[in-house]
Structures are given as structure tokens and as C-alpha cells.
PDB file of C-alpha atoms and ligand atoms in Angstrom:
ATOM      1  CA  UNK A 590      26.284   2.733 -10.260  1.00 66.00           C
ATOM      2  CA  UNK A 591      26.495  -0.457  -7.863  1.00 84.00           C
ATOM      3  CA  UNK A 592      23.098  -1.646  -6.961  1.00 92.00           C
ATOM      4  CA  UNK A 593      21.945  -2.475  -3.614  1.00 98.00           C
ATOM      5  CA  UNK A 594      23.137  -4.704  -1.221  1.00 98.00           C
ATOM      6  CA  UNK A 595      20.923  -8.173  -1.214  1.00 98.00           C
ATOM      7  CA  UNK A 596      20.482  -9.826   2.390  1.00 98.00           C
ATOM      8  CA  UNK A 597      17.854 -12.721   2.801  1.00 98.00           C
ATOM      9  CA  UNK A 598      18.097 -13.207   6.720  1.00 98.00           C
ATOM     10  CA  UNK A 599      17.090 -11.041   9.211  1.00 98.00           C
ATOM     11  CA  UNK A 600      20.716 -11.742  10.998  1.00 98.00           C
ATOM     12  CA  UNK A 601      22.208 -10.112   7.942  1.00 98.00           C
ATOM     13  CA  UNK A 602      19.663  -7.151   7.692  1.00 98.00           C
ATOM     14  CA  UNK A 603      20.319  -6.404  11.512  1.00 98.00           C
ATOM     15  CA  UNK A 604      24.332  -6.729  11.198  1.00 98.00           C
ATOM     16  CA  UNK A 605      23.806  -3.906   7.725  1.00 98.00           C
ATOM     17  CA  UNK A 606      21.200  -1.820   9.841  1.00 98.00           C
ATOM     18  CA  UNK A 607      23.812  -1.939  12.803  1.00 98.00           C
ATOM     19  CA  UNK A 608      27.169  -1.265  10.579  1.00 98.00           C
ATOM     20  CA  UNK A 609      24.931   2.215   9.701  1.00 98.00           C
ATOM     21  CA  UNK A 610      23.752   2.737  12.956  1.00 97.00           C
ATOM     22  CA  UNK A 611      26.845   3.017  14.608  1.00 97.00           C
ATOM     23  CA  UNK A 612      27.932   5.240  11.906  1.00 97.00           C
ATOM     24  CA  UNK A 613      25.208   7.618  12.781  1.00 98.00           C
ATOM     25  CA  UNK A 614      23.219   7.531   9.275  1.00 98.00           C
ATOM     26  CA  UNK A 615      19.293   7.136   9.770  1.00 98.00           C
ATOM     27  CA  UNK A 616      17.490   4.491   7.563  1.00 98.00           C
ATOM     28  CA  UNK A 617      14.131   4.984   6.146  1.00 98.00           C
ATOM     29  CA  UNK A 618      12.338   1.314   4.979  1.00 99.00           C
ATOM     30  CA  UNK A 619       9.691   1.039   2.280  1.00 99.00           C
ATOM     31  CA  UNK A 620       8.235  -2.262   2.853  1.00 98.00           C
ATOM     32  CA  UNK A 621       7.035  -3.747  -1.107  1.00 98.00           C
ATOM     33  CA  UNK A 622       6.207  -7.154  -2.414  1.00 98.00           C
ATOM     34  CA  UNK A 623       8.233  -6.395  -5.270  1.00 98.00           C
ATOM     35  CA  UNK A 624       6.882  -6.395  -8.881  1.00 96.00           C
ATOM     36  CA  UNK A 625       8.024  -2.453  -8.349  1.00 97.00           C
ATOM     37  CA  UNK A 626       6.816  -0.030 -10.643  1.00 97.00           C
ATOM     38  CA  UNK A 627       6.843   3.781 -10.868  1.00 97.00           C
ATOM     39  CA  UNK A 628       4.775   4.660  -7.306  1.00 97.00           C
ATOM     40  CA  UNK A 629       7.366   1.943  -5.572  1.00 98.00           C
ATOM     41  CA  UNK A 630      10.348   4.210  -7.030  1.00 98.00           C
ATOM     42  CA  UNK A 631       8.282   7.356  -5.630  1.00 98.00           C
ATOM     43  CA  UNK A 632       8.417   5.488  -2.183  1.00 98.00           C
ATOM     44  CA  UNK A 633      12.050   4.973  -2.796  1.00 98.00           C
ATOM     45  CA  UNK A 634      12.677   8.483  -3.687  1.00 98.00           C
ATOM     46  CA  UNK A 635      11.022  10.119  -0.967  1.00 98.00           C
ATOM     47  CA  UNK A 636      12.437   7.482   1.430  1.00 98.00           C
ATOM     48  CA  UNK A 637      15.857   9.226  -0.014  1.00 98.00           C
ATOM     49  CA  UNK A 638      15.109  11.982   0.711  1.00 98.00           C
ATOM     50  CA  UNK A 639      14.100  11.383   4.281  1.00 98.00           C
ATOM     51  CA  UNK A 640      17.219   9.324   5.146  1.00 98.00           C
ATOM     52  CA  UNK A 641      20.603   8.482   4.524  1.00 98.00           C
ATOM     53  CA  UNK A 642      19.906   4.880   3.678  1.00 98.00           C
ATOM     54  CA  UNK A 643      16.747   3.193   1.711  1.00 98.00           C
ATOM     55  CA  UNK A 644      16.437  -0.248   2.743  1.00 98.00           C
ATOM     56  CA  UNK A 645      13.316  -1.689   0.428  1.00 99.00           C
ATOM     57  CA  UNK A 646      11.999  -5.264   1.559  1.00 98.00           C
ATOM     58  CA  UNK A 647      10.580  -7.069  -0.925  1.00 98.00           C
ATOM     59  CA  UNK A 648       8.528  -9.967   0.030  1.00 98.00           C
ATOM     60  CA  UNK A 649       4.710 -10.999  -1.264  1.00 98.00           C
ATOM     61  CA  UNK A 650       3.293 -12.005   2.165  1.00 98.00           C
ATOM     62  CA  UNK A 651       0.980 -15.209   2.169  1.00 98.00           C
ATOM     63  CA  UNK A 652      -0.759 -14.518   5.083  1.00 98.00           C
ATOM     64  CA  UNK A 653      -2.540 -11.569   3.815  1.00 98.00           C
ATOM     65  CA  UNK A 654      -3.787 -13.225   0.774  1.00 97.00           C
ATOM     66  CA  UNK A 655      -7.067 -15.268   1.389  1.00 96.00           C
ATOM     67  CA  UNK A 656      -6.966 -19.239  -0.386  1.00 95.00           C
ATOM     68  CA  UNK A 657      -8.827 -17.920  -3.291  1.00 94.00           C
ATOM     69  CA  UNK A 658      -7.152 -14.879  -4.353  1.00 94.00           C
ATOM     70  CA  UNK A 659      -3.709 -14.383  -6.258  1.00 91.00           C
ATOM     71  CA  UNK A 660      -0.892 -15.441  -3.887  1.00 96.00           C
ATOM     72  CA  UNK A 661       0.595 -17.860  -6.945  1.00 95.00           C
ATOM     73  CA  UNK A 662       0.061 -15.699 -10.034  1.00 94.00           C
ATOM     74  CA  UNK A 663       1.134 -12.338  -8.193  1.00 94.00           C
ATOM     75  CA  UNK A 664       4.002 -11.088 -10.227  1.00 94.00           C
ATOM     76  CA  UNK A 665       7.325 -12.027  -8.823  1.00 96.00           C
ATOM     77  CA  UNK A 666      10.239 -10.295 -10.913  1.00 97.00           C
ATOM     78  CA  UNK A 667      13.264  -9.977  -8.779  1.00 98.00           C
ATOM     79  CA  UNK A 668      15.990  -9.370 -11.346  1.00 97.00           C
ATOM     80  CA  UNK A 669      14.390  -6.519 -12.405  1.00 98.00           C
ATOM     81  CA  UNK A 670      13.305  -4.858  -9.208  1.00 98.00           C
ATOM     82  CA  UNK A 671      16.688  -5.182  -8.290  1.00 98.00           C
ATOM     83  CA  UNK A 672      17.724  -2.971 -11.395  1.00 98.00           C
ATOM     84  CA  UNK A 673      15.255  -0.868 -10.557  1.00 98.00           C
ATOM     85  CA  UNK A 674      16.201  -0.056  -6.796  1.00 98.00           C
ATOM     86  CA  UNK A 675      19.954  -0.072  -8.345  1.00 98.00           C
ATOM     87  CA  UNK A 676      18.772   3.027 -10.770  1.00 98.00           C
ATOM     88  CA  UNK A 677      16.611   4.599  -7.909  1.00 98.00           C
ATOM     89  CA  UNK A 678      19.559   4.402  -5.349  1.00 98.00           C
ATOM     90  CA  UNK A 679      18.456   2.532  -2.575  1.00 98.00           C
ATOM     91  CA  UNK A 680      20.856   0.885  -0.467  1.00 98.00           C
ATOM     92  CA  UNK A 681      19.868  -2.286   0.793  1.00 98.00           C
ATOM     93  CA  UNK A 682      17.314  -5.193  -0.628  1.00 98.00           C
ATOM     94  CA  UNK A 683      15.868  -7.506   2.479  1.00 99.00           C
ATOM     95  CA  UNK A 684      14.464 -10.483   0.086  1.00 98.00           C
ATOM     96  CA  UNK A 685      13.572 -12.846   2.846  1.00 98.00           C
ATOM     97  CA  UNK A 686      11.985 -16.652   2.007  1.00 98.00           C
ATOM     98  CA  UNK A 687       8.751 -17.691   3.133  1.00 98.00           C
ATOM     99  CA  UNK A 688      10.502 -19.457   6.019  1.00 98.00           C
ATOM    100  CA  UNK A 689      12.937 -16.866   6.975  1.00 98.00           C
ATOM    101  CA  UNK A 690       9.911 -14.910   7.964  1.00 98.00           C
ATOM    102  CA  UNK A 691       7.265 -17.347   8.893  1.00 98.00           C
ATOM    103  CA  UNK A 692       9.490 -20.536  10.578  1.00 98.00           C
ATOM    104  CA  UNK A 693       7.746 -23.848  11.213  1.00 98.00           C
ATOM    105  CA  UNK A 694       5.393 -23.425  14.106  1.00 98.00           C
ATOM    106  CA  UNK A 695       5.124 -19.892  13.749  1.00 98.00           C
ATOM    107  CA  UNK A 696       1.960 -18.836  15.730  1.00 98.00           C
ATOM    108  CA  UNK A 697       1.334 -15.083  16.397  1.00 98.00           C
ATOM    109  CA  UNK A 698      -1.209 -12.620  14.661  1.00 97.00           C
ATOM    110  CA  UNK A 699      -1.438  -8.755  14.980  1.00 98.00           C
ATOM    111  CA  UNK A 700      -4.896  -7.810  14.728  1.00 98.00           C
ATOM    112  CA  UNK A 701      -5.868  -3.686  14.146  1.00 98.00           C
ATOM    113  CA  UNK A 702      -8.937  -2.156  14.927  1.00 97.00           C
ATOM    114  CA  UNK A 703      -9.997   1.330  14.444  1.00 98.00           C
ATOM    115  CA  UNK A 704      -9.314   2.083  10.701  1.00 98.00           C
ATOM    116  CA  UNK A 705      -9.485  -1.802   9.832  1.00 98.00           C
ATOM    117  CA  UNK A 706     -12.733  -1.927  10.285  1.00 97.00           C
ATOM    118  CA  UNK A 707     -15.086  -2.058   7.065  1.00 98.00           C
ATOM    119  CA  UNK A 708     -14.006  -0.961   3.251  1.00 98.00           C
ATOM    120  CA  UNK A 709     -11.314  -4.038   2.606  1.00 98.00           C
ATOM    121  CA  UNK A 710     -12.085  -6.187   5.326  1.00 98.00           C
ATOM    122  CA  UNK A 711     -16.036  -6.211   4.249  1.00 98.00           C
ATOM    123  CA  UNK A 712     -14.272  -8.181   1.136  1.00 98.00           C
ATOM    124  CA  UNK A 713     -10.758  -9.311   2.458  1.00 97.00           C
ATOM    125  CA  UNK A 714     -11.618 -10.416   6.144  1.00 97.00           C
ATOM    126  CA  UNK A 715      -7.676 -11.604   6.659  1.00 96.00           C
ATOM    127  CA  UNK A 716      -5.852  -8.982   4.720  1.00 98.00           C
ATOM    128  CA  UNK A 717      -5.078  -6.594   7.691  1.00 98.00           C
ATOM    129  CA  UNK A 718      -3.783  -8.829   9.972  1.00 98.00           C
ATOM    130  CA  UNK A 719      -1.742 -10.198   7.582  1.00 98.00           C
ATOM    131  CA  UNK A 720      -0.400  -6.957   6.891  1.00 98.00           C
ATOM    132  CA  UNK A 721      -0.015  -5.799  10.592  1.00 98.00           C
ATOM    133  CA  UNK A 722       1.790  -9.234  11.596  1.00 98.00           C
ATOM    134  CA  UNK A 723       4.108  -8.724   8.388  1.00 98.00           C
ATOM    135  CA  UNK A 724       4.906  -4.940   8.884  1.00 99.00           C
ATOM    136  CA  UNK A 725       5.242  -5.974  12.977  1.00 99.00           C
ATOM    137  CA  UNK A 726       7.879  -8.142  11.855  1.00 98.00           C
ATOM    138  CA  UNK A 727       9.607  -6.081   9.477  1.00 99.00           C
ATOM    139  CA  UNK A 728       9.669  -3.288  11.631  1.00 98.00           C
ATOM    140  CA  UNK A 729      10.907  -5.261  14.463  1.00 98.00           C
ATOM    141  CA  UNK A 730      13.372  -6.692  12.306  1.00 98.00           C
ATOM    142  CA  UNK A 731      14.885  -3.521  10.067  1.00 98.00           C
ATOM    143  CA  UNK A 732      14.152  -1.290  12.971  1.00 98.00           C
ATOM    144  CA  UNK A 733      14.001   1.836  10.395  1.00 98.00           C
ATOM    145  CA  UNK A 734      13.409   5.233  11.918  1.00 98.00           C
ATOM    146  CA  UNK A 735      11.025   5.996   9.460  1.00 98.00           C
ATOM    147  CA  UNK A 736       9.067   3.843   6.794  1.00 99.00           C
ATOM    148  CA  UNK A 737       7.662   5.407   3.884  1.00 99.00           C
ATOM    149  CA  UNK A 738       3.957   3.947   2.343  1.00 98.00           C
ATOM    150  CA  UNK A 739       1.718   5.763  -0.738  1.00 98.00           C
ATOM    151  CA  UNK A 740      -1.798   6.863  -0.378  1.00 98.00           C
ATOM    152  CA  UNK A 741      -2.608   4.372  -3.154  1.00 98.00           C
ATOM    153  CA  UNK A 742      -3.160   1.802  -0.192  1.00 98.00           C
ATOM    154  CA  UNK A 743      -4.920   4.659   1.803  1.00 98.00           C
ATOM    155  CA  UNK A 744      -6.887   2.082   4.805  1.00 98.00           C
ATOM    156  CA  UNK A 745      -3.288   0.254   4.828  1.00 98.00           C
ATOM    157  CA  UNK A 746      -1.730   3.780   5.432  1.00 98.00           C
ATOM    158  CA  UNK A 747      -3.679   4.333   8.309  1.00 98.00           C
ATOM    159  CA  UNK A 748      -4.098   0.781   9.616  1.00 98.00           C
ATOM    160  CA  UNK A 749       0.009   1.033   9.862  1.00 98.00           C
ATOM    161  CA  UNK A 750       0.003   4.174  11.502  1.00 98.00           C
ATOM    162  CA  UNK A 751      -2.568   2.847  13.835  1.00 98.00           C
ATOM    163  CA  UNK A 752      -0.394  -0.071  14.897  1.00 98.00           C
ATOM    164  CA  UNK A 753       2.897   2.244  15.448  1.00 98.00           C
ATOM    165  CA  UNK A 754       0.572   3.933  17.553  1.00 98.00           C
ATOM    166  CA  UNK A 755      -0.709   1.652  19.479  1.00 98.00           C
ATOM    167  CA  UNK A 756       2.242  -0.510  20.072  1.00 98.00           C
ATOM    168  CA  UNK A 757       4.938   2.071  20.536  1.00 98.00           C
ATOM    169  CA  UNK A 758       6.660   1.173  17.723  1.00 98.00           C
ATOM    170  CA  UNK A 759       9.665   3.870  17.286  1.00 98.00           C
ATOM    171  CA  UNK A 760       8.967   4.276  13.484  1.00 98.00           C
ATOM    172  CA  UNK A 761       8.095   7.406  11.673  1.00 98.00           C
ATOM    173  CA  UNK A 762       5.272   6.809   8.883  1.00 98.00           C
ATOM    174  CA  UNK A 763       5.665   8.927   6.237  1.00 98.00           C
ATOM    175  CA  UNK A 764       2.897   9.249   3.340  1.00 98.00           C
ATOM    176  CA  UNK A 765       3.628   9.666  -0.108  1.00 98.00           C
ATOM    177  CA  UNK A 766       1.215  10.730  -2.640  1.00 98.00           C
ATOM    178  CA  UNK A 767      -0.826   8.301  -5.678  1.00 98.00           C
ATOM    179  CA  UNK A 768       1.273   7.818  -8.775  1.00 98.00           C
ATOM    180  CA  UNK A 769      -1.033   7.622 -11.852  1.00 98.00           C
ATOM    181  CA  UNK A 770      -0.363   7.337 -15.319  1.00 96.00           C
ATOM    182  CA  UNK A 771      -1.189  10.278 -17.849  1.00 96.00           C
ATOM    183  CA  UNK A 772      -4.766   9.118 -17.929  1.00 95.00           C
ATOM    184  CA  UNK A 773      -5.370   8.925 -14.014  1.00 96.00           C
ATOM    185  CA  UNK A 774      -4.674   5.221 -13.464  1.00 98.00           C
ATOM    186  CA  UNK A 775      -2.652   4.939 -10.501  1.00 98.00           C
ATOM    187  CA  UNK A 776      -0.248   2.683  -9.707  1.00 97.00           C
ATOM    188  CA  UNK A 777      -0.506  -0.863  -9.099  1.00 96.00           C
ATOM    189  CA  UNK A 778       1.577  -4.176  -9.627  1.00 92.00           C
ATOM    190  CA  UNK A 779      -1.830  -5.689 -10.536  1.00 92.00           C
ATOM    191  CA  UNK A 780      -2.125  -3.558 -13.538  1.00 95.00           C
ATOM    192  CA  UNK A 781       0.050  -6.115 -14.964  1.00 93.00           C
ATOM    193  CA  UNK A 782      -3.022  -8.358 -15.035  1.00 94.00           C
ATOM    194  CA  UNK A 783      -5.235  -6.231 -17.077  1.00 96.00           C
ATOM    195  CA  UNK A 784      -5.698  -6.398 -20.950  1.00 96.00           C
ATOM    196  CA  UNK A 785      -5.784  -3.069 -23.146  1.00 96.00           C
ATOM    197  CA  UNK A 786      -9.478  -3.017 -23.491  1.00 97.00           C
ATOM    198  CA  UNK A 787      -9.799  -3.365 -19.257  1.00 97.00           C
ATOM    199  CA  UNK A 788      -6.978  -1.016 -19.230  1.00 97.00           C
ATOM    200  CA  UNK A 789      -9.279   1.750 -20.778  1.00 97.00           C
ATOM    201  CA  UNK A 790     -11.950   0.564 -18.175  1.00 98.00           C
ATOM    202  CA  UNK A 791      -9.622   1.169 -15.601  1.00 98.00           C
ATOM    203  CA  UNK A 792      -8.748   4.675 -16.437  1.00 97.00           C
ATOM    204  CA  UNK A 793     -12.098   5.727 -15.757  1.00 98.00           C
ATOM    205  CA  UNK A 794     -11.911   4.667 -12.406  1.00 98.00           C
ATOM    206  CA  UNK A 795     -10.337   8.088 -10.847  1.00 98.00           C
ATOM    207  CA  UNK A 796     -12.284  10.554 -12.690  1.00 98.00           C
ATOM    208  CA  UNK A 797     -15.190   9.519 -11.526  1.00 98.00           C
ATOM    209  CA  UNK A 798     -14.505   9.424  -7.734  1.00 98.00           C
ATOM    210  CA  UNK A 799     -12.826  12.985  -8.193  1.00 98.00           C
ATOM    211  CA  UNK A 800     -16.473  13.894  -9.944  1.00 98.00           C
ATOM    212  CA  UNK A 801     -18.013  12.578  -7.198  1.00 98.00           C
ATOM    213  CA  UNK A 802     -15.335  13.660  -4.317  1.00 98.00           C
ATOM    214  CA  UNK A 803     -16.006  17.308  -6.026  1.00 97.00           C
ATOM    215  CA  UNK A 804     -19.745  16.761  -5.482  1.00 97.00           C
ATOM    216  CA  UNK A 805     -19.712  15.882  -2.132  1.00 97.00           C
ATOM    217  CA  UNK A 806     -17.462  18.738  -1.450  1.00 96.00           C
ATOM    218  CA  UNK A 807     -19.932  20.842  -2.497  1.00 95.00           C
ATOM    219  CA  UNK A 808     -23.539  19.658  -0.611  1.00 96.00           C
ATOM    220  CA  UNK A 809     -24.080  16.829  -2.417  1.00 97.00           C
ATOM    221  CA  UNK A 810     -26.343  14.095  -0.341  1.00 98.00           C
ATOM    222  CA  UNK A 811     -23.439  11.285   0.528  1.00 98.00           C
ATOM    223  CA  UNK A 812     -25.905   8.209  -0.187  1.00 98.00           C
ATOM    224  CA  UNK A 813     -27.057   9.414  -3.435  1.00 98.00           C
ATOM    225  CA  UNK A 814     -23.482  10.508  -4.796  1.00 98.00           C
ATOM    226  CA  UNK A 815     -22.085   7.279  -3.375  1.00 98.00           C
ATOM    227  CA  UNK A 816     -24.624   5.018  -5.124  1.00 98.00           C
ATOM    228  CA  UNK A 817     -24.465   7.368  -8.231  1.00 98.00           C
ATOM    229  CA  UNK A 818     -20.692   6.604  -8.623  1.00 98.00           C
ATOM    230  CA  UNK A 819     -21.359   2.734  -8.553  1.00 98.00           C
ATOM    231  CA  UNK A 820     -23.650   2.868 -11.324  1.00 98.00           C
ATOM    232  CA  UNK A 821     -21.578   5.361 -13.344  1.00 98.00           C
ATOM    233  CA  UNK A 822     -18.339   2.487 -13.002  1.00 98.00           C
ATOM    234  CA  UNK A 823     -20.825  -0.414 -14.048  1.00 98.00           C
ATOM    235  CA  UNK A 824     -21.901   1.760 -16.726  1.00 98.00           C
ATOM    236  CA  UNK A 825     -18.061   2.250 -17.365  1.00 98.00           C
ATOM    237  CA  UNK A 826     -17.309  -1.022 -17.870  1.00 98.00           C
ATOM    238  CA  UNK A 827     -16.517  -2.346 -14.576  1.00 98.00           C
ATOM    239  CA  UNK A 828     -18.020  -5.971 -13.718  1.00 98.00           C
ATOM    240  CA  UNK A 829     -18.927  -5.575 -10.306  1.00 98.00           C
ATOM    241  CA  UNK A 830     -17.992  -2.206  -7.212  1.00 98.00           C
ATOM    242  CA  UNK A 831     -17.499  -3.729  -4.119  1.00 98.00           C
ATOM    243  CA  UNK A 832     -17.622  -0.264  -2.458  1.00 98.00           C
ATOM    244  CA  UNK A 833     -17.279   3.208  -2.945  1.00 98.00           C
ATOM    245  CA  UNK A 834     -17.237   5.032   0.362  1.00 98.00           C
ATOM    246  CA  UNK A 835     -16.825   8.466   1.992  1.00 98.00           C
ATOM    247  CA  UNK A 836     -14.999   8.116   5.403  1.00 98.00           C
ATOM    248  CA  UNK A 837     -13.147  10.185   8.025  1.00 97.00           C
ATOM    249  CA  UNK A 838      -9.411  10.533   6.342  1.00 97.00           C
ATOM    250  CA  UNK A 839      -7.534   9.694   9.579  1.00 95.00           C
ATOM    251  CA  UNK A 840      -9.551   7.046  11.397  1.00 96.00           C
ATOM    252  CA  UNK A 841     -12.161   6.573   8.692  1.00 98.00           C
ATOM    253  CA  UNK A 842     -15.098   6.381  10.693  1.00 97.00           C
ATOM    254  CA  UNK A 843     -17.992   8.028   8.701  1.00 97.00           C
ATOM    255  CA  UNK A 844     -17.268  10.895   6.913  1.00 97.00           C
ATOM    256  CA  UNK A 845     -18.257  14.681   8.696  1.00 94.00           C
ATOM    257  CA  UNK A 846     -18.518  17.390   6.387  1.00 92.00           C
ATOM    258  CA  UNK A 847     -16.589  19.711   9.120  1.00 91.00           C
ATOM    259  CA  UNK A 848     -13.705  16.816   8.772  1.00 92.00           C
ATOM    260  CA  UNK A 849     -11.018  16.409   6.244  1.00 94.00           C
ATOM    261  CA  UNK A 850     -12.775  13.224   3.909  1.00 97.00           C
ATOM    262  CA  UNK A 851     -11.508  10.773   1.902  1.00 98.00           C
ATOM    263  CA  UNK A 852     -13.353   8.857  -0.587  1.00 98.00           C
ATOM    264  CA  UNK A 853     -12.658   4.983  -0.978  1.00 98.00           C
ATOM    265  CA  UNK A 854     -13.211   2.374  -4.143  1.00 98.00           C
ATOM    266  CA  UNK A 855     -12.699  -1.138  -4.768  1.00 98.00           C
ATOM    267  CA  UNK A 856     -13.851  -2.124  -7.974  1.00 98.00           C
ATOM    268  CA  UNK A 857     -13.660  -5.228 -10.773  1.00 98.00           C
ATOM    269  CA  UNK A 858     -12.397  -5.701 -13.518  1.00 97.00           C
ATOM    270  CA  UNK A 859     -12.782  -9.108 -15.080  1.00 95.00           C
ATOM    271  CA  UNK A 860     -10.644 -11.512 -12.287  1.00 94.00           C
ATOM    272  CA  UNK A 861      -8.692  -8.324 -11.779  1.00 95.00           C
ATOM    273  CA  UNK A 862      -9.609  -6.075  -8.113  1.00 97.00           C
ATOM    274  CA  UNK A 863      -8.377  -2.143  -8.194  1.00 97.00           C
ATOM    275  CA  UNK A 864      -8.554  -0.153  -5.105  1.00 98.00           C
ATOM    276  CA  UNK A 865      -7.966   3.840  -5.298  1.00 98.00           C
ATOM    277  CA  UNK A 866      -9.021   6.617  -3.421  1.00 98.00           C
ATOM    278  CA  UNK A 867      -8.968  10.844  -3.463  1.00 98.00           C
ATOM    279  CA  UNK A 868      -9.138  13.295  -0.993  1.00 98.00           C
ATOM    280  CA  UNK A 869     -13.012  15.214  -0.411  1.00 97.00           C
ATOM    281  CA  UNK A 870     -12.243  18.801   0.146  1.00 88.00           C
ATOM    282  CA  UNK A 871     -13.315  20.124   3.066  1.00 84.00           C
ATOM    283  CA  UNK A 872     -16.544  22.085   3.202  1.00 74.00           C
TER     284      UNK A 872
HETATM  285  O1  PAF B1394       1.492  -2.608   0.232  1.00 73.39           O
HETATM  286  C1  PAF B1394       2.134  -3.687   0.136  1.00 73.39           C
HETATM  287  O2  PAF B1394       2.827  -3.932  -0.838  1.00 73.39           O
HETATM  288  C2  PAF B1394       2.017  -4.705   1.243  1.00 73.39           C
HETATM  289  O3  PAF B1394       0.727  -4.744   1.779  1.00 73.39           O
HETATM  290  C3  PAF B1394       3.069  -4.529   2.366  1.00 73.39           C
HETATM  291  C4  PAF B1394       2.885  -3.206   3.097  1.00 73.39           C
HETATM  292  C5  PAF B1394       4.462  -4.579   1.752  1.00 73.39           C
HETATM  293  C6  PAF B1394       2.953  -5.653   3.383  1.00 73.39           C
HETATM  294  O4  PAF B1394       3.141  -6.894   2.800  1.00 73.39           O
END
């Protein structure tokens, strides 16, 4: 099987997206910052089966990491995403420099309200602009008809749906669910960081927000279950819960019992942050 076809510019992205185009094939995009693992090759998968073509940009972003957290360690393993998008089937690889995407003198900012407000940005006051400028510029660049991100990254999901919203942009946002590993862990290119013994922390982590997503479901007060999930992940072995939070699942703006809830975490391990989230079931 031939792997994907590598472009680093956005001139050579646009002539590939074009050469399709005129063909009549529709593209789906699922933006990544590589280090892929098993919920990337979900994205890729249901990207295939939304489109004719995959086009997967891989690209860690430096303007939504903040000075102190892990721009320079984040895993960067290029060789072997590419065999993985090669096995998964995607067509096209946009690996774009630091400079290709953010020239000399480069100036502009996308800034999202609505669902950016709180959760991440309490901790990571830059990270969603940073994402909405990159994502503006990808989608601008790839112009995809659809785009395909995972609930793992739930606020992102609907921070990026927000933004296609707002500013018209002609891309379809498709959701694709967690993937977890047989003990519940889902997903993450920072799982790379974590040692066997945090590991086994970490597993804990989505039990006890469905325990608690469960309980809420069912009457319990929001405060109480909320606070009683932080001190059952310190008891668990976590160092330090930076939230755990019931919201509204579209616009997350507090969570209504009458409204389809989702409930949020960000959590420590050592020097290593998780983030995960599951759906409350509606009263
Ligand atoms: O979810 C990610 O990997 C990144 O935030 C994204 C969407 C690729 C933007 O850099």
C-alpha cells in the first residue's frame, strides 16, 4: 500500500486539494499535531468514511502552548505517523514548518467566546486562541468540506464548531467518539509521558466521572458530587484536579438537568495534565 502524499507548503496542499476538486471527490481534514495514536486513526477512519480523500495535518502549534508548558518535549515522531496514516489510508500529509504557517511578522489572533469561556482557559488562558487562529488557518488553507475532531478534546470540539459558526466557515464538523484503552484510559499523545505506576493512576480517571456523571443523572446535588469526585481522584492518586465540572454539552454554560450534560476533568499527574470528559444522561 503507498502511503500518503507529503506536502509542507500551503501552495502544494492547495494545488493537491484543487487536482481533487476538479475531479469532483470531497475531502474530509483531521487536523493532529502528530504523535498519532489509536483515537487519531479513529479520526482518520471516520474521516474515510465521510469522504473520498483524508488529508491529516500534522503540526504541534506553538501558539497554543503557554512558555511554561511542553511545546519542546511534546512528542514529535513523524516517520512513524507517516506509517501509520499509510496503514490507515489517508491520502494526503500537510506537515507544514513553524514558518510556513506563522511567517515573520505574522500578527493576527482568532479569539472564541461562548464555549471558551472557563474549564481550560481558567488554567490555559492562551490555548483557545491558539487553537482557533491555527484551525482558521488550516481551514482556510485545506479548505476541507468537512473536518473530523474526537470528543476526547470535548471544549475544543465545541470551541471549533463555534468558530465555523460564527465566521461562516464552509466546513462540516464532524464528532467522533473517546478512544480508551481496555481499562478506560482514553486516548492521548501525552500518555507517552506517564510511568506505569501513574499509568494505573490514570485509569481511574474515567470511572470515576462516569460514577459521578451516573449520580448526577440521577438527583444527585451538582456541588456535592462535583467536589466528591475531586477528593475521590486525590484519594486515587492524582497530585492535584484542576476542575471537574458539569456544563451544558453544546455551549457549556452551566449544566440544566432538562439539558443534555456533559461532565468535564482536568487532572495531574506528576508534571503530566489529562483532560477527559463523559456524557450526563439526561434526567
Ligand atoms: O487537538 C489537537 O491536536 C490540536 O489542538 C489541533 C486541533 C490539531 C490544533 O492544533
Amino acid at each position: 500500500m503507498s502511503g500518503p502524499i507529503i506536502v509542507d507548503s500551503v501552495a502544494a496542499l492547495r494545488a493537491q486539494i484543487r487536482e481533487w476538486r476538479q475531479t469532483g471527490l470531497r475531502v474530509a481534514m483531521v487536523p493532529t499535531m502528530g504523535a498519532l495514536h489509536d483515537g487519531h486513526i479513529s479520526l482518520v477512519r471516520t474521516a474515510l468514511e465521510r469522504a473520498e480523500r483524508c488529508l491529516v495535518s500534522i503540526f504541534v502549534n506553538p501558539a497554543q502552548f503557554a512558555p511554561t508548558e511542553d511545546l519542546d518535549k511534546y512528542p514529535r515522531q513523524l516517520a512513524r505517523d507517516l506509517d501509520r496514516l499509510r496503514e490507515a489510508g489517508a491520502h494526503l500529509a500537510f506537515t507544514p514548518t513553524v514558518a510556513e504557517m506563522y511567517p515573520a511578522g505574522f500578527a493576527t489572533k482568532i479569539s472564541v467566546g461562548g464555549p471558551s469561556s472557563g474549564l481550560e482557559t481558567d488554567f490555559r488562558p492562551a490555548f483557545f486562541d491558539g487553537v482557533a487562529t491555527v484551525v482558521t488557518k488550516l481551514f482556510l488553507q485545506a479548505a476541507p468540506d468537512c473536518a473530523v475532531f474526537g470528543e476526547k478534546d470535548y471544549q475544543q470540539l465545541c470551541v471549533v464548531r463555534q468558530l465555523c459558526r460564527d465566521l461562516n466557515l464552509p466546513v462540516e464538523i464532524i464528532d467522533a467518539p473517546t478512544v480508551r484503552d481496555s481499562h478506560g484510559l482514553a486516548m492521548s499523545s501525552r500518555n507517552a509521558y506517564l510511568s506505569e505506576a501513574e499509568l494505573d493512576v490514570a485509569r481511574k480517571l474515567n470511572a470515576v466521572l462516569r460514577q459521578t456523571a451516573a449520580e448526577l443523572a440521577s438527583g444527585a446535588n451538582e456541588t456535592s458530587s462535583t467536589s466528591a469526585a475531586t477528593d475521590a481522584l486525590v484519594r486515587a492518586g492524582f497530585r492535584k484536579v484542576d476542575y471537574v465540572a458539569a456544563r451544558e454539552a453544546v455551549t457549556l454554560a452551566p449544566w440544566r438537568r432538562d439539558r443534555d450534560g456533559r461532565l468535564l476533568a482536568a487532572v495531574w499527574l506528576g508534571t503530566t495534565r489529562l483532560i477527559d470528559n463523559v456524557e450526563i444522561p439526561r434526567a
